[in-house]
mmCIF file of C-alpha atoms in Angstrom:
data_model
loop_
_atom_site.group_PDB
_atom_site.id
_atom_site.type_symbol
_atom_site.label_atom_id
_atom_site.label_comp_id
_atom_site.label_asym_id
_atom_site.label_seq_id
_atom_site.Cartn_x
_atom_site.Cartn_y
_atom_site.Cartn_z
ATOM 1 C CA UNK A 711 11.131 5.359 -0.961
ATOM 2 C CA UNK A 712 12.949 4.391 -4.090
ATOM 3 C CA UNK A 713 10.844 4.013 -7.217
ATOM 4 C CA UNK A 714 11.000 0.204 -7.017
ATOM 5 C CA UNK A 715 10.048 0.236 -3.329
ATOM 6 C CA UNK A 716 7.136 2.565 -4.047
ATOM 7 C CA UNK A 717 5.772 0.162 -6.667
ATOM 8 C CA UNK A 718 6.083 -2.717 -4.194
ATOM 9 C CA UNK A 719 4.391 -0.673 -1.460
ATOM 10 C CA UNK A 720 1.497 0.255 -3.753
ATOM 11 C CA UNK A 721 1.023 -3.435 -4.641
ATOM 12 C CA UNK A 722 0.965 -4.277 -0.919
ATOM 13 C CA UNK A 723 -1.651 -1.599 -0.209
ATOM 14 C CA UNK A 724 -3.785 -2.821 -3.126
ATOM 15 C CA UNK A 725 -3.547 -6.420 -1.890
ATOM 16 C CA UNK A 726 -4.510 -5.411 1.652
ATOM 17 C CA UNK A 727 -7.473 -3.358 0.434
ATOM 18 C CA UNK A 728 -8.711 -6.337 -1.621
ATOM 19 C CA UNK A 729 -8.991 -8.528 1.491
ATOM 20 C CA UNK A 730 -12.561 -8.684 2.786
ATOM 21 C CA UNK A 731 -11.476 -8.702 6.445
ATOM 22 C CA UNK A 732 -9.495 -5.461 6.056
ATOM 23 C CA UNK A 733 -11.677 -2.395 6.533
ATOM 24 C CA UNK A 734 -9.065 0.385 6.699
ATOM 25 C CA UNK A 735 -5.435 0.674 5.657
ATOM 26 C CA UNK A 736 -3.388 3.490 7.170
ATOM 27 C CA UNK A 737 0.193 4.466 6.323
ATOM 28 C CA UNK A 738 2.494 7.430 6.641
ATOM 29 C CA UNK A 739 4.371 6.933 3.373
ATOM 30 C CA UNK A 740 4.589 9.988 1.143
ATOM 31 C CA UNK A 741 3.420 8.704 -2.261
ATOM 32 C CA UNK A 742 4.596 11.337 -4.717
#
């Protein structure tokens, strides 16, 4: 991912983890 896309992806993951109905978030993105 580009640096901008990585920031966006991390925001998405954080938003998903903050939702009460979401128990697990899985991805195969290499966050370096």
